[in-house]
Amino acid sequence: MEDGQKEILYSNIEIKKRVGELADKISADYADKEIIIIGILKGAFIFVADLIRAMSIPCSVDFVRCASYGTGSESSEKVVMTKDIETSIKGQDVLIVEDIVDTGLTLKYLVHWLEERNPRSLKVCTLLDKRKRRKVEFEADYVGFSVADGFLVGYGLDYSERYRFLPDIYVIKE
Ligand code: 5GP
């Protein structure tokens, strides 16, 4: 894909402001608690890094990696876990941090997977939410931006492993 085939959707300034608001809300909701953040690789790594540094509560961090088959721009039906957490979450307050929820299949699968480990609480924070594209019922507890259909890149999000490094979020033009 050549330059010029994507247009900016959220600038880094807008993202930073919204991440700060989410961090404030999470910090207030979990005041006096120490939470475990579970980021979903690879897309959420930048969001996790910015979110935890904007929070005013302590946390520990772990990551999972879930893959759906294919590397193109369509999410597939089949979700598999390719990297599990390395921390015990039993009896802990856990917050899953995701870059984008699309069909909801990944989060539905992951929430079920983690609930089996008996955390005290389990919530989900996503930077981006394509609510209209759900194939399964799923509501995140914290949402940065609700977005319409369209394939997004930048700020950790890729298209076939490209564009993750971009500080802003872009939508790929049809
Ligand atoms: P879901 O399981 O909700 O359909 O999809 C979640 C995953 O699909 C995300 O973690 C992300 O990897 C990928 N995905 C969904 N929509 C987009 C998008 O617009 N851009 C990028 N880069 N990935 C997306």
PDB file of N, CA and C in Angstrom, residues 19 22 26 35-52 55 59-64 94-101 107 110 114 122-128 142 155:
ATOM      1  N   VAL A  19      -6.855   8.860  25.971  1.00  0.00           N
ATOM      2  CA  VAL A  19      -6.184   7.860  26.823  1.00  0.00           C
ATOM      3  C   VAL A  19      -6.089   8.399  28.252  1.00  0.00           C
ATOM      4  N   LEU A  22      -9.495   8.002  29.886  1.00  0.00           N
ATOM      5  CA  LEU A  22      -9.713   6.588  30.266  1.00  0.00           C
ATOM      6  C   LEU A  22      -8.902   6.244  31.510  1.00  0.00           C
ATOM      7  N   ILE A  26     -10.370   4.842  35.024  1.00  0.00           N
ATOM      8  CA  ILE A  26      -9.915   3.543  35.554  1.00  0.00           C
ATOM      9  C   ILE A  26      -9.283   3.742  36.934  1.00  0.00           C
ATOM     10  N   ILE A  35      -4.157  -3.391  40.216  1.00  0.00           N
ATOM     11  CA  ILE A  35      -4.770  -4.248  39.201  1.00  0.00           C
ATOM     12  C   ILE A  35      -3.726  -4.938  38.331  1.00  0.00           C
ATOM     13  N   ILE A  36      -4.180  -6.002  37.693  1.00  0.00           N
ATOM     14  CA  ILE A  36      -3.349  -6.672  36.687  1.00  0.00           C
ATOM     15  C   ILE A  36      -3.904  -6.297  35.318  1.00  0.00           C
ATOM     16  N   ILE A  37      -3.048  -5.669  34.538  1.00  0.00           N
ATOM     17  CA  ILE A  37      -3.404  -5.309  33.162  1.00  0.00           C
ATOM     18  C   ILE A  37      -2.977  -6.461  32.263  1.00  0.00           C
ATOM     19  N   ILE A  38      -3.904  -6.929  31.435  1.00  0.00           N
ATOM     20  CA  ILE A  38      -3.534  -7.955  30.456  1.00  0.00           C
ATOM     21  C   ILE A  38      -3.737  -7.371  29.057  1.00  0.00           C
ATOM     22  N   GLY A  39      -2.634  -7.069  28.403  1.00  0.00           N
ATOM     23  CA  GLY A  39      -2.680  -6.509  27.050  1.00  0.00           C
ATOM     24  C   GLY A  39      -2.734  -7.625  26.022  1.00  0.00           C
ATOM     25  N   ILE A  40      -3.409  -7.345  24.935  1.00  0.00           N
ATOM     26  CA  ILE A  40      -3.512  -8.341  23.857  1.00  0.00           C
ATOM     27  C   ILE A  40      -2.524  -7.961  22.747  1.00  0.00           C
ATOM     28  N   LEU A  41      -1.560  -8.836  22.543  1.00  0.00           N
ATOM     29  CA  LEU A  41      -0.537  -8.609  21.515  1.00  0.00           C
ATOM     30  C   LEU A  41      -1.101  -8.916  20.132  1.00  0.00           C
ATOM     31  N   LYS A  42      -0.558  -8.314  19.067  1.00  0.00           N
ATOM     32  CA  LYS A  42       0.453  -7.300  19.237  1.00  0.00           C
ATOM     33  C   LYS A  42      -0.165  -5.903  19.317  1.00  0.00           C
ATOM     34  N   GLY A  43      -1.349  -5.747  18.768  1.00  0.00           N
ATOM     35  CA  GLY A  43      -1.925  -4.420  18.517  1.00  0.00           C
ATOM     36  C   GLY A  43      -2.003  -3.487  19.702  1.00  0.00           C
ATOM     37  N   ALA A  44      -2.187  -4.042  20.937  1.00  0.00           N
ATOM     38  CA  ALA A  44      -2.436  -3.172  22.092  1.00  0.00           C
ATOM     39  C   ALA A  44      -1.166  -2.696  22.795  1.00  0.00           C
ATOM     40  N   PHE A  45       0.011  -3.053  22.283  1.00  0.00           N
ATOM     41  CA  PHE A  45       1.218  -2.780  23.079  1.00  0.00           C
ATOM     42  C   PHE A  45       1.468  -1.281  23.303  1.00  0.00           C
ATOM     43  N   ILE A  46       1.143  -0.467  22.326  1.00  0.00           N
ATOM     44  CA  ILE A  46       1.367   0.977  22.488  1.00  0.00           C
ATOM     45  C   ILE A  46       0.303   1.575  23.404  1.00  0.00           C
ATOM     46  N   PHE A  47      -0.939   1.153  23.222  1.00  0.00           N
ATOM     47  CA  PHE A  47      -2.033   1.632  24.079  1.00  0.00           C
ATOM     48  C   PHE A  47      -1.764   1.261  25.542  1.00  0.00           C
ATOM     49  N   VAL A  48      -1.336   0.025  25.788  1.00  0.00           N
ATOM     50  CA  VAL A  48      -1.021  -0.405  27.163  1.00  0.00           C
ATOM     51  C   VAL A  48       0.058   0.505  27.754  1.00  0.00           C
ATOM     52  N   ALA A  49       1.100   0.740  26.977  1.00  0.00           N
ATOM     53  CA  ALA A  49       2.232   1.543  27.479  1.00  0.00           C
ATOM     54  C   ALA A  49       1.788   2.960  27.844  1.00  0.00           C
ATOM     55  N   ASP A  50       0.944   3.563  27.023  1.00  0.00           N
ATOM     56  CA  ASP A  50       0.487   4.930  27.297  1.00  0.00           C
ATOM     57  C   ASP A  50      -0.535   4.955  28.433  1.00  0.00           C
ATOM     58  N   LEU A  51      -1.437   3.965  28.427  1.00  0.00           N
ATOM     59  CA  LEU A  51      -2.504   3.936  29.443  1.00  0.00           C
ATOM     60  C   LEU A  51      -1.933   3.782  30.849  1.00  0.00           C
ATOM     61  N   ILE A  52      -1.032   2.838  31.041  1.00  0.00           N
ATOM     62  CA  ILE A  52      -0.539   2.591  32.412  1.00  0.00           C
ATOM     63  C   ILE A  52       0.301   3.753  32.930  1.00  0.00           C
ATOM     64  N   MET A  55      -2.114   6.355  34.263  1.00  0.00           N
ATOM     65  CA  MET A  55      -2.914   5.972  35.430  1.00  0.00           C
ATOM     66  C   MET A  55      -2.221   6.400  36.725  1.00  0.00           C
ATOM     67  N   CYS A  59      -0.046  -0.998  39.020  1.00  0.00           N
ATOM     68  CA  CYS A  59      -0.544  -2.175  38.293  1.00  0.00           C
ATOM     69  C   CYS A  59       0.633  -3.056  37.926  1.00  0.00           C
ATOM     70  N   SER A  60       0.326  -4.318  37.652  1.00  0.00           N
ATOM     71  CA  SER A  60       1.322  -5.172  37.001  1.00  0.00           C
ATOM     72  C   SER A  60       0.793  -5.470  35.603  1.00  0.00           C
ATOM     73  N   VAL A  61       1.682  -5.922  34.748  1.00  0.00           N
ATOM     74  CA  VAL A  61       1.324  -6.067  33.339  1.00  0.00           C
ATOM     75  C   VAL A  61       1.708  -7.445  32.820  1.00  0.00           C
ATOM     76  N   ASP A  62       0.784  -8.034  32.093  1.00  0.00           N
ATOM     77  CA  ASP A  62       1.082  -9.282  31.400  1.00  0.00           C
ATOM     78  C   ASP A  62       0.445  -9.191  30.011  1.00  0.00           C
ATOM     79  N   PHE A  63       0.775 -10.118  29.159  1.00  0.00           N
ATOM     80  CA  PHE A  63       0.241 -10.085  27.796  1.00  0.00           C
ATOM     81  C   PHE A  63      -0.240 -11.459  27.371  1.00  0.00           C
ATOM     82  N   VAL A  64      -1.252 -11.463  26.519  1.00  0.00           N
ATOM     83  CA  VAL A  64      -1.645 -12.687  25.817  1.00  0.00           C
ATOM     84  C   VAL A  64      -1.542 -12.382  24.333  1.00  0.00           C
ATOM     85  N   VAL A  94      -8.616  -7.771  37.407  1.00  0.00           N
ATOM     86  CA  VAL A  94      -7.945  -7.858  36.105  1.00  0.00           C
ATOM     87  C   VAL A  94      -8.631  -6.944  35.090  1.00  0.00           C
ATOM     88  N   LEU A  95      -7.818  -6.235  34.335  1.00  0.00           N
ATOM     89  CA  LEU A  95      -8.344  -5.401  33.252  1.00  0.00           C
ATOM     90  C   LEU A  95      -7.668  -5.809  31.945  1.00  0.00           C
ATOM     91  N   ILE A  96      -8.467  -6.325  31.024  1.00  0.00           N
ATOM     92  CA  ILE A  96      -7.948  -6.671  29.692  1.00  0.00           C
ATOM     93  C   ILE A  96      -7.881  -5.389  28.869  1.00  0.00           C
ATOM     94  N   VAL A  97      -6.766  -5.169  28.203  1.00  0.00           N
ATOM     95  CA  VAL A  97      -6.617  -3.967  27.374  1.00  0.00           C
ATOM     96  C   VAL A  97      -6.398  -4.381  25.919  1.00  0.00           C
ATOM     97  N   GLU A  98      -7.313  -3.911  25.069  1.00  0.00           N
ATOM     98  CA  GLU A  98      -7.333  -4.307  23.656  1.00  0.00           C
ATOM     99  C   GLU A  98      -7.253  -3.066  22.776  1.00  0.00           C
ATOM    100  N   ASP A  99      -6.733  -3.223  21.577  1.00  0.00           N
ATOM    101  CA  ASP A  99      -6.682  -2.087  20.650  1.00  0.00           C
ATOM    102  C   ASP A  99      -8.042  -1.817  20.014  1.00  0.00           C
ATOM    103  N   ILE A 100      -8.672  -2.898  19.507  1.00  0.00           N
ATOM    104  CA  ILE A 100      -9.933  -2.683  18.789  1.00  0.00           C
ATOM    105  C   ILE A 100     -10.824  -3.915  18.913  1.00  0.00           C
ATOM    106  N   VAL A 101     -12.103  -3.677  19.154  1.00  0.00           N
ATOM    107  CA  VAL A 101     -13.081  -4.769  19.143  1.00  0.00           C
ATOM    108  C   VAL A 101     -13.876  -4.652  17.854  1.00  0.00           C
ATOM    109  N   LEU A 107     -12.515 -11.141  22.128  1.00  0.00           N
ATOM    110  CA  LEU A 107     -12.759 -10.812  23.538  1.00  0.00           C
ATOM    111  C   LEU A 107     -13.674 -11.821  24.205  1.00  0.00           C
ATOM    112  N   LEU A 110     -11.487 -14.692  24.987  1.00  0.00           N
ATOM    113  CA  LEU A 110     -10.485 -14.400  26.013  1.00  0.00           C
ATOM    114  C   LEU A 110     -11.120 -14.217  27.401  1.00  0.00           C
ATOM    115  N   LEU A 114     -10.096 -16.424  30.621  1.00  0.00           N
ATOM    116  CA  LEU A 114      -9.560 -15.851  31.862  1.00  0.00           C
ATOM    117  C   LEU A 114     -10.508 -16.050  33.047  1.00  0.00           C
ATOM    118  N   LEU A 122     -13.109  -8.925  36.451  1.00  0.00           N
ATOM    119  CA  LEU A 122     -12.541  -8.958  35.098  1.00  0.00           C
ATOM    120  C   LEU A 122     -13.292  -7.959  34.229  1.00  0.00           C
ATOM    121  N   LYS A 123     -12.577  -6.929  33.772  1.00  0.00           N
ATOM    122  CA  LYS A 123     -13.202  -5.923  32.903  1.00  0.00           C
ATOM    123  C   LYS A 123     -12.359  -5.759  31.645  1.00  0.00           C
ATOM    124  N   VAL A 124     -12.949  -5.068  30.668  1.00  0.00           N
ATOM    125  CA  VAL A 124     -12.272  -4.894  29.384  1.00  0.00           C
ATOM    126  C   VAL A 124     -12.239  -3.411  29.010  1.00  0.00           C
ATOM    127  N   CYS A 125     -11.065  -2.963  28.599  1.00  0.00           N
ATOM    128  CA  CYS A 125     -10.895  -1.601  28.089  1.00  0.00           C
ATOM    129  C   CYS A 125     -10.394  -1.704  26.651  1.00  0.00           C
ATOM    130  N   THR A 126     -11.108  -1.084  25.728  1.00  0.00           N
ATOM    131  CA  THR A 126     -10.635  -1.069  24.343  1.00  0.00           C
ATOM    132  C   THR A 126     -10.497   0.367  23.864  1.00  0.00           C
ATOM    133  N   LEU A 127      -9.459   0.624  23.102  1.00  0.00           N
ATOM    134  CA  LEU A 127      -9.285   1.988  22.585  1.00  0.00           C
ATOM    135  C   LEU A 127     -10.335   2.275  21.517  1.00  0.00           C
ATOM    136  N   LEU A 128     -10.586   1.296  20.668  1.00  0.00           N
ATOM    137  CA  LEU A 128     -11.499   1.494  19.533  1.00  0.00           C
ATOM    138  C   LEU A 128     -12.574   0.415  19.542  1.00  0.00           C
ATOM    139  N   TYR A 142     -14.807  -0.105  29.167  1.00  0.00           N
ATOM    140  CA  TYR A 142     -14.222   1.208  28.872  1.00  0.00           C
ATOM    141  C   TYR A 142     -13.926   1.259  27.368  1.00  0.00           C
ATOM    142  N   TYR A 155      -0.735   3.558  15.605  1.00  0.00           N
ATOM    143  CA  TYR A 155      -0.821   3.476  17.068  1.00  0.00           C
ATOM    144  C   TYR A 155      -0.930   2.005  17.502  1.00  0.00           C
TER     145      TYR A 155
END
